[in-house]
mmCIF file of C-alpha atoms in Angstrom:
data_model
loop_
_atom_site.group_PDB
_atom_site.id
_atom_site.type_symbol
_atom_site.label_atom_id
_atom_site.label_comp_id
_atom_site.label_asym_id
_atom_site.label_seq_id
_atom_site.Cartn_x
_atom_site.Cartn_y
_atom_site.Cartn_z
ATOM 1 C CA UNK A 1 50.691 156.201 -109.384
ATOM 2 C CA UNK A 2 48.494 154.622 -112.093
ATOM 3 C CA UNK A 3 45.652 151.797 -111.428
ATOM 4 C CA UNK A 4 45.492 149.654 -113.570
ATOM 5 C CA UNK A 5 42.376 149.024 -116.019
ATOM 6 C CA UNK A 6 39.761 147.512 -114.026
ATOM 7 C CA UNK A 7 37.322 147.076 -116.945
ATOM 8 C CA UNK A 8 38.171 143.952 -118.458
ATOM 9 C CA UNK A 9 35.875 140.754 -117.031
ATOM 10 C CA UNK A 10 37.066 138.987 -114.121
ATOM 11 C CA UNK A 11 36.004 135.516 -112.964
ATOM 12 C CA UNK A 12 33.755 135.018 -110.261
ATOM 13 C CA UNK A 13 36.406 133.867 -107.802
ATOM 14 C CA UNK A 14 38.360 137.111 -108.626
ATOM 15 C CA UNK A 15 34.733 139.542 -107.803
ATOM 16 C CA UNK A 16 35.531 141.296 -104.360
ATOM 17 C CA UNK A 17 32.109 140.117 -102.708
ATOM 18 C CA UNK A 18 33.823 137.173 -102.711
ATOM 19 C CA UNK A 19 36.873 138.623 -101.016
ATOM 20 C CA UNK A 20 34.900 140.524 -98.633
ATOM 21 C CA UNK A 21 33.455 137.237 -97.503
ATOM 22 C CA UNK A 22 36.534 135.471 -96.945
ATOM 23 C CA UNK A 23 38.068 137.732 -95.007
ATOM 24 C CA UNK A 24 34.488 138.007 -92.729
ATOM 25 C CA UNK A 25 35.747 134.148 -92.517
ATOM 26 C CA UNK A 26 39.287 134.539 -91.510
ATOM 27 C CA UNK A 27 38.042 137.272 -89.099
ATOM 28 C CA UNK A 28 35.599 134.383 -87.560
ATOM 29 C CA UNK A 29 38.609 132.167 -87.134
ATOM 30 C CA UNK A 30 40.555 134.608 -85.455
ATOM 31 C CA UNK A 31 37.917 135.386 -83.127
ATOM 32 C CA UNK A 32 37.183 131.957 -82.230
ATOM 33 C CA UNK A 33 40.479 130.930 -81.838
ATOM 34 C CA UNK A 34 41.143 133.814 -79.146
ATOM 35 C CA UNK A 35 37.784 133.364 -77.829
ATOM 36 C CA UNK A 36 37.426 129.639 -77.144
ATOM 37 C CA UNK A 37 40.365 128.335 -78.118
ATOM 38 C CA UNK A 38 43.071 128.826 -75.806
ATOM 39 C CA UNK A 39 43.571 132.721 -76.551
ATOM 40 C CA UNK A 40 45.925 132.649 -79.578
ATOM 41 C CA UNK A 41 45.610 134.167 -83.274
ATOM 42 C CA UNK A 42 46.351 131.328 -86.258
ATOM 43 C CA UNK A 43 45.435 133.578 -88.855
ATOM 44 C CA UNK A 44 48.993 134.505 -89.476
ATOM 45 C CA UNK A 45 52.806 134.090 -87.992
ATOM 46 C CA UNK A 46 54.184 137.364 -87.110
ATOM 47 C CA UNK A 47 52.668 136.786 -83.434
ATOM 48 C CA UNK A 48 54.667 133.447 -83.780
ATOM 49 C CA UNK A 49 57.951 134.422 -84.918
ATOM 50 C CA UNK A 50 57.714 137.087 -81.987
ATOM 51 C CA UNK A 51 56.881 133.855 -79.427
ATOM 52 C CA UNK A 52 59.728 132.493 -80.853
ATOM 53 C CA UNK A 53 62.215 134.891 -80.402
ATOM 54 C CA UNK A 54 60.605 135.741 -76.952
ATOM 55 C CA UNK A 55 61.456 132.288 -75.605
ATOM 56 C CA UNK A 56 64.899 131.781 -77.359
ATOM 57 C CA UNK A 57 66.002 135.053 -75.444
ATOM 58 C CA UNK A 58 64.935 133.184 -72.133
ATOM 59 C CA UNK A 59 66.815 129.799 -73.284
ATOM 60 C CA UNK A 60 63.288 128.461 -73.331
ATOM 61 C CA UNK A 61 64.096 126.081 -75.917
ATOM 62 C CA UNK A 62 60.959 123.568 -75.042
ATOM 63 C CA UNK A 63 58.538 126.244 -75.858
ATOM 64 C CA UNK A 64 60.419 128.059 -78.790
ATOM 65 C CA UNK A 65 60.515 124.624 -80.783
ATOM 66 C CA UNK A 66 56.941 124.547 -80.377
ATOM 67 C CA UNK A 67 56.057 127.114 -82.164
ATOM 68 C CA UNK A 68 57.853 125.689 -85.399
ATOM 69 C CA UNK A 69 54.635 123.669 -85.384
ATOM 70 C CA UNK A 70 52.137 126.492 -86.502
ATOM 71 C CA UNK A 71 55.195 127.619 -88.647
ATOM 72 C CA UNK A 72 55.548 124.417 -90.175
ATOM 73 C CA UNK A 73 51.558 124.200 -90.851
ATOM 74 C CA UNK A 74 50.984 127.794 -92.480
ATOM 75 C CA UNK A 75 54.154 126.585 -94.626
ATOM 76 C CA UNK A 76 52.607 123.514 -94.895
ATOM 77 C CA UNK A 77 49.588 124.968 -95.883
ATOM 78 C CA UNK A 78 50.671 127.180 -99.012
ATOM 79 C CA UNK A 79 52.988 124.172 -100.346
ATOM 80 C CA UNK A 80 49.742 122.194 -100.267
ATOM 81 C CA UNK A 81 47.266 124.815 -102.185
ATOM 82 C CA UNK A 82 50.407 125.263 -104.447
ATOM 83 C CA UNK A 83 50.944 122.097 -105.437
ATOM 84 C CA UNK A 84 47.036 120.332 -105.593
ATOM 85 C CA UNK A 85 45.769 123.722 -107.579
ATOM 86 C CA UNK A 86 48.421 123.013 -110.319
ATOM 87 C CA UNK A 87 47.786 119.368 -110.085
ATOM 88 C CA UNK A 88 43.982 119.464 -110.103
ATOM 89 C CA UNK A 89 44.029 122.019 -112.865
ATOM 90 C CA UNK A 90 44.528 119.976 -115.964
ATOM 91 C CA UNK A 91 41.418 117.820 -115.500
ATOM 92 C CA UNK A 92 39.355 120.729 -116.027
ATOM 93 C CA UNK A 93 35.989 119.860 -113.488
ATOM 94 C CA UNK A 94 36.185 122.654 -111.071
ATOM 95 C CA UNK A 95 38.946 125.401 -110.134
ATOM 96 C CA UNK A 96 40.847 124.470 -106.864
ATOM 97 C CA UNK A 97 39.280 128.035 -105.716
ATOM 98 C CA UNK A 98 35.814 126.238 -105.536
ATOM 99 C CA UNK A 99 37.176 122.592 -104.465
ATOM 100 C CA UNK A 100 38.962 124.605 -101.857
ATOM 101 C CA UNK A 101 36.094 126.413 -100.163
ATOM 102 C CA UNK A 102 34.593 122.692 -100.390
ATOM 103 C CA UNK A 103 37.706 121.535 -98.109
ATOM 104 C CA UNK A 104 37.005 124.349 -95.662
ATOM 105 C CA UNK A 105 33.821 123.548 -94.707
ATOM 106 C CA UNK A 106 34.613 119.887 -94.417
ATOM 107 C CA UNK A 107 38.092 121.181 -91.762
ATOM 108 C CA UNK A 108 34.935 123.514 -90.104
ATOM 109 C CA UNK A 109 32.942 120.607 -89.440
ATOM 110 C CA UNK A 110 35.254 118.315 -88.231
ATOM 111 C CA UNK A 111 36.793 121.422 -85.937
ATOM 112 C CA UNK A 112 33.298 122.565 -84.497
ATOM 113 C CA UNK A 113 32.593 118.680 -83.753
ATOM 114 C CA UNK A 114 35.744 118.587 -81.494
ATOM 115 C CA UNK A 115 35.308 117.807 -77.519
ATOM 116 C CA UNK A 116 35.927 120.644 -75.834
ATOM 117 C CA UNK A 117 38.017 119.218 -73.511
ATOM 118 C CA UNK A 118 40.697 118.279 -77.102
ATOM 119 C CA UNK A 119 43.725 120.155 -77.140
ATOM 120 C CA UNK A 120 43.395 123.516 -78.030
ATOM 121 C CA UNK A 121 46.659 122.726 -80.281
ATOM 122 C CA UNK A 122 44.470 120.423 -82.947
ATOM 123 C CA UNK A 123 42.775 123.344 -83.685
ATOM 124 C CA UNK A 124 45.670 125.642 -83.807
ATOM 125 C CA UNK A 125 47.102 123.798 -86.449
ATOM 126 C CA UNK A 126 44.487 122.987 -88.363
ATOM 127 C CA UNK A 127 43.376 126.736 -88.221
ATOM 128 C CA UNK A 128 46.832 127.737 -89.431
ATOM 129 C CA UNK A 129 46.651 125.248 -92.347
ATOM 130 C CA UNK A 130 43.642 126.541 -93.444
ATOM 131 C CA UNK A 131 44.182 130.455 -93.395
ATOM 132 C CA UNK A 132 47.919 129.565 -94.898
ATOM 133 C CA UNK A 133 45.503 127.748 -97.893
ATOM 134 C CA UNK A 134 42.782 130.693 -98.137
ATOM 135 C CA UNK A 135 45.751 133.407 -98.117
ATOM 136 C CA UNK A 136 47.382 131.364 -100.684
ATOM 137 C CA UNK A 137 44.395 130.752 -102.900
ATOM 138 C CA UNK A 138 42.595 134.109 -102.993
ATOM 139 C CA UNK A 139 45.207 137.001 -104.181
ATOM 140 C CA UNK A 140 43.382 139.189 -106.128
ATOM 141 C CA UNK A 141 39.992 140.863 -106.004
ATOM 142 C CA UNK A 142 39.203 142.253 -109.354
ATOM 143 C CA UNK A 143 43.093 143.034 -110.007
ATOM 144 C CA UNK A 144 44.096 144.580 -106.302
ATOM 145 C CA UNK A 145 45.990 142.380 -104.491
ATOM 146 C CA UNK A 146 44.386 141.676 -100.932
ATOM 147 C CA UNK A 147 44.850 139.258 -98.084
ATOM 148 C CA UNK A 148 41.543 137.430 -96.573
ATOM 149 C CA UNK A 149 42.823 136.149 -93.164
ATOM 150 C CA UNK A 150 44.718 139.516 -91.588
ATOM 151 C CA UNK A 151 44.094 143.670 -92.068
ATOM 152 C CA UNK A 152 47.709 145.116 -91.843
ATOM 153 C CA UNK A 153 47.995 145.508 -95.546
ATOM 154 C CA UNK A 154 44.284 147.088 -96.013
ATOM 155 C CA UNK A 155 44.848 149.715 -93.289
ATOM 156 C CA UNK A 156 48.173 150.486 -94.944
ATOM 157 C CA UNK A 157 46.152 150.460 -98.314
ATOM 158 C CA UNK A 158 43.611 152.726 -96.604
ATOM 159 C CA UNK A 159 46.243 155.216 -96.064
ATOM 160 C CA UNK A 160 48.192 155.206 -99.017
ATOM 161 C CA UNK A 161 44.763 155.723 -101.186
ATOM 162 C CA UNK A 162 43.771 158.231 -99.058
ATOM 163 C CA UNK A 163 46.894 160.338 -99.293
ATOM 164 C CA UNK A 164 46.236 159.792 -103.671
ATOM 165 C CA UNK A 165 42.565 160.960 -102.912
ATOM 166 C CA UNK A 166 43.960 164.164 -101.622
ATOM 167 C CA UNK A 167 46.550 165.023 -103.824
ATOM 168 C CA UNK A 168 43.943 164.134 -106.934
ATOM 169 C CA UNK A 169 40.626 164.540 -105.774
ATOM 170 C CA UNK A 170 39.647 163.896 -109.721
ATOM 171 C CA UNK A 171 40.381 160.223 -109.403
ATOM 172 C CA UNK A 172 37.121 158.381 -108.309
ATOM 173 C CA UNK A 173 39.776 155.451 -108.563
ATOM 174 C CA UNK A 174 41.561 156.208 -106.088
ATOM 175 C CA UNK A 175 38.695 156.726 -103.422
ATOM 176 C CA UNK A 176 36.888 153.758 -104.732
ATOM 177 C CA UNK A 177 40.157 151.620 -103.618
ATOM 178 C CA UNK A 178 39.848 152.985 -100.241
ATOM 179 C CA UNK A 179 36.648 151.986 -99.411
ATOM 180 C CA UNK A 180 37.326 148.815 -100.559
ATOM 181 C CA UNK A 181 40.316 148.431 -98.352
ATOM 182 C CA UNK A 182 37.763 149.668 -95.577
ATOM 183 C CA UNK A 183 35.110 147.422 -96.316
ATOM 184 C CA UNK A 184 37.949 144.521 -95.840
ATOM 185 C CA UNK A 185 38.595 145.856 -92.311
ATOM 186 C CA UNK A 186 34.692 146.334 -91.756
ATOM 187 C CA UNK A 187 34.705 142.378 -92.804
ATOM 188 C CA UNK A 188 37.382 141.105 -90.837
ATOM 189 C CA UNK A 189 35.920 143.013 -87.960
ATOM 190 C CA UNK A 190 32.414 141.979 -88.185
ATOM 191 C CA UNK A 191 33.782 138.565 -88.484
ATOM 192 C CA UNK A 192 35.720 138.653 -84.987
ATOM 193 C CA UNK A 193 32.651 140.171 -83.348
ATOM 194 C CA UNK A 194 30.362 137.299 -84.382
ATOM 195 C CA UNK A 195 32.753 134.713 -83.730
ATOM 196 C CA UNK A 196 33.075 136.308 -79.792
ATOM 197 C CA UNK A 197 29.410 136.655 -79.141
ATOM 198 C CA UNK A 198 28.800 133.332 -80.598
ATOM 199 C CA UNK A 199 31.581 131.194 -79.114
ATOM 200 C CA UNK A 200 30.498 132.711 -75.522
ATOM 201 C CA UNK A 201 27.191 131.239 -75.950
ATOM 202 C CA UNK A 202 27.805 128.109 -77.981
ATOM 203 C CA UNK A 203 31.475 127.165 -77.264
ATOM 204 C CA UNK A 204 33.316 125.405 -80.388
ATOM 205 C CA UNK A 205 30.091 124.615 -82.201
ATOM 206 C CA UNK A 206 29.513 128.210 -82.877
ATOM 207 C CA UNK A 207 32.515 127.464 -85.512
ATOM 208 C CA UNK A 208 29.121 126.019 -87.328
ATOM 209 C CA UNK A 209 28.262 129.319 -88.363
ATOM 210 C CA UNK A 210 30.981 130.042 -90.509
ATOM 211 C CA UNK A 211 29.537 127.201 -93.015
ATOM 212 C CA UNK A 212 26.939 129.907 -94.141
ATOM 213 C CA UNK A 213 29.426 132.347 -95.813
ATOM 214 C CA UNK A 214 31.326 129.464 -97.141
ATOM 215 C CA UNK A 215 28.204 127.718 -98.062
ATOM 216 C CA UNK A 216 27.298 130.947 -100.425
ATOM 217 C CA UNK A 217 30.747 130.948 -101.471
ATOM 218 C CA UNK A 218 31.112 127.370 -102.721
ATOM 219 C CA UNK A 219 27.829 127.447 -104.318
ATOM 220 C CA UNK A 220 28.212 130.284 -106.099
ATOM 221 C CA UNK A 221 31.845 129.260 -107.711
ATOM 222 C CA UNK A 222 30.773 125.755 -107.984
ATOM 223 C CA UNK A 223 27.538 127.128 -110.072
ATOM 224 C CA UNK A 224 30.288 129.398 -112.301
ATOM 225 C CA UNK A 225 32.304 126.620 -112.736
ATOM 226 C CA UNK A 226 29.841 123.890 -114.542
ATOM 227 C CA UNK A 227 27.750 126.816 -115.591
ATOM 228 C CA UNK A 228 28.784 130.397 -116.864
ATOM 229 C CA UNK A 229 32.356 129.922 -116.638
ATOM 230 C CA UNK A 230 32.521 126.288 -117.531
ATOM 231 C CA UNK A 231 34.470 127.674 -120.720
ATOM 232 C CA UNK A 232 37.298 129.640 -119.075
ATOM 233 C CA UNK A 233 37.959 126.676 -116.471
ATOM 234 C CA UNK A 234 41.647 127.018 -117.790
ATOM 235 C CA UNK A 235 41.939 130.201 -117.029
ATOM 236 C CA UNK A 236 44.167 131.667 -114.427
ATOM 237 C CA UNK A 237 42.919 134.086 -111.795
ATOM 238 C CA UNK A 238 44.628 137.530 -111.742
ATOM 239 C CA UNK A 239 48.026 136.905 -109.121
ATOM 240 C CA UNK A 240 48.818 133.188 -110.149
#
């Protein structure tokens, strides 16, 4: 198994700080979500598609045909980040990476401003359009292919690199992948954990907090985008 060359320059949506803050994010979500919101996961649909088949097997048909909703949303979600980023492309402002981010923390406020006593369902949805959008968006961090809202794929990563590390303990590559993967995980993690201890002591306007990641985030692509980058705005990130 080769890597490929990591040396040529990425842009600054691609840089895996970047990553390793999103997925702190979609960790947050999935926390909060659990924690204060009704004790579900919207960060992906496996869980879902399991409900699903769960209630058909009972005849439940009522509560199977709900969960097409969050289905319908995360599909929802990617049509929507497919379709605007190609659209918003050829004006050439700012990458749909950056006005994304910019839509996230407006969905954030609007969801941590919610009565408590609101449906838990409002948020479900929105939560599932969101991570469907982030997945969807971010693909690659500087040329490995990661997802920012779940960990499956990173602790499978973790393993597979880890295996490579052993059988060619030459290849810094190889070991410098896994830790990556592992810092992912760490992320995600780190992200639940605040959004528990947070949402226990400040219900759904803890969700506040995860503006100041995405605040970083959107300045940082936003200054990239007018500034250093401002002359590969036409350029695709690795993935697309």
């Amino acid at each position: 198994m080769r890597l490929k060359d990591e040396s040529c320059e990425y842009l600054e949506c691609e840089k895996k700080w970047v990553f390793a803050l999103l997925i702190f994010v979609g960790g947050y979500f999935g926390g909060f979500t659990y924690n204060a919101r009704g004790g579900v996961f919207c960060n992906a649909q496996t869980a879902n598609f399991v409900l699903f088949g769960l209630a058909v097997s009972k005849a439940e048909w009522a509560r199977a045909m709900y969960y097409f909703i969050p289905m319908t949303a995360y599909a929802l979600g990617a049509f929507v980040s497919e379709t605007v980023a190609y659209s918003i492309k050829k004006y050439r402002l700012i990458r749909w990476d950056t006005l994304f981010i910019g839509i996230e923390m407006a969905a954030v406020v609007i969801l941590a401003l919610i009565p408590e006593s609101a449906p838990y369902q409002i948020t479900h949805v929105a939560v599932n359009f969101i991570c469907s959008m982030q997945y969807n968006t971010f693909r690659q961090a500087q040329g490995i292919p990661v997802a920012t809202t779940f960990c499956t794929n990173h602790i499978r990563q973790v393993g597979v690199y880890a295996a490579l590390s052993l059988r060619h303990p030459q290849e810094k590559a190889y070991r410098d992948r896994m830790g990556f993967h592992g810092l992912m995980i760490a992320s995600f993690v780190a992200g639940v954990i605040a959004a528990a201890v947070l949402s226990t002591r400040f219900g759904g306007h803890a969700l506040f907090v995860a503006l100041i990641p995405l605040g970083a985030l959107f300045a940082d692509l936003l200054y990239a985008d007018l500034n250093t980058e401002r002359d590969r705005i036409a350029e695709k990130p690795h993935g697309h």
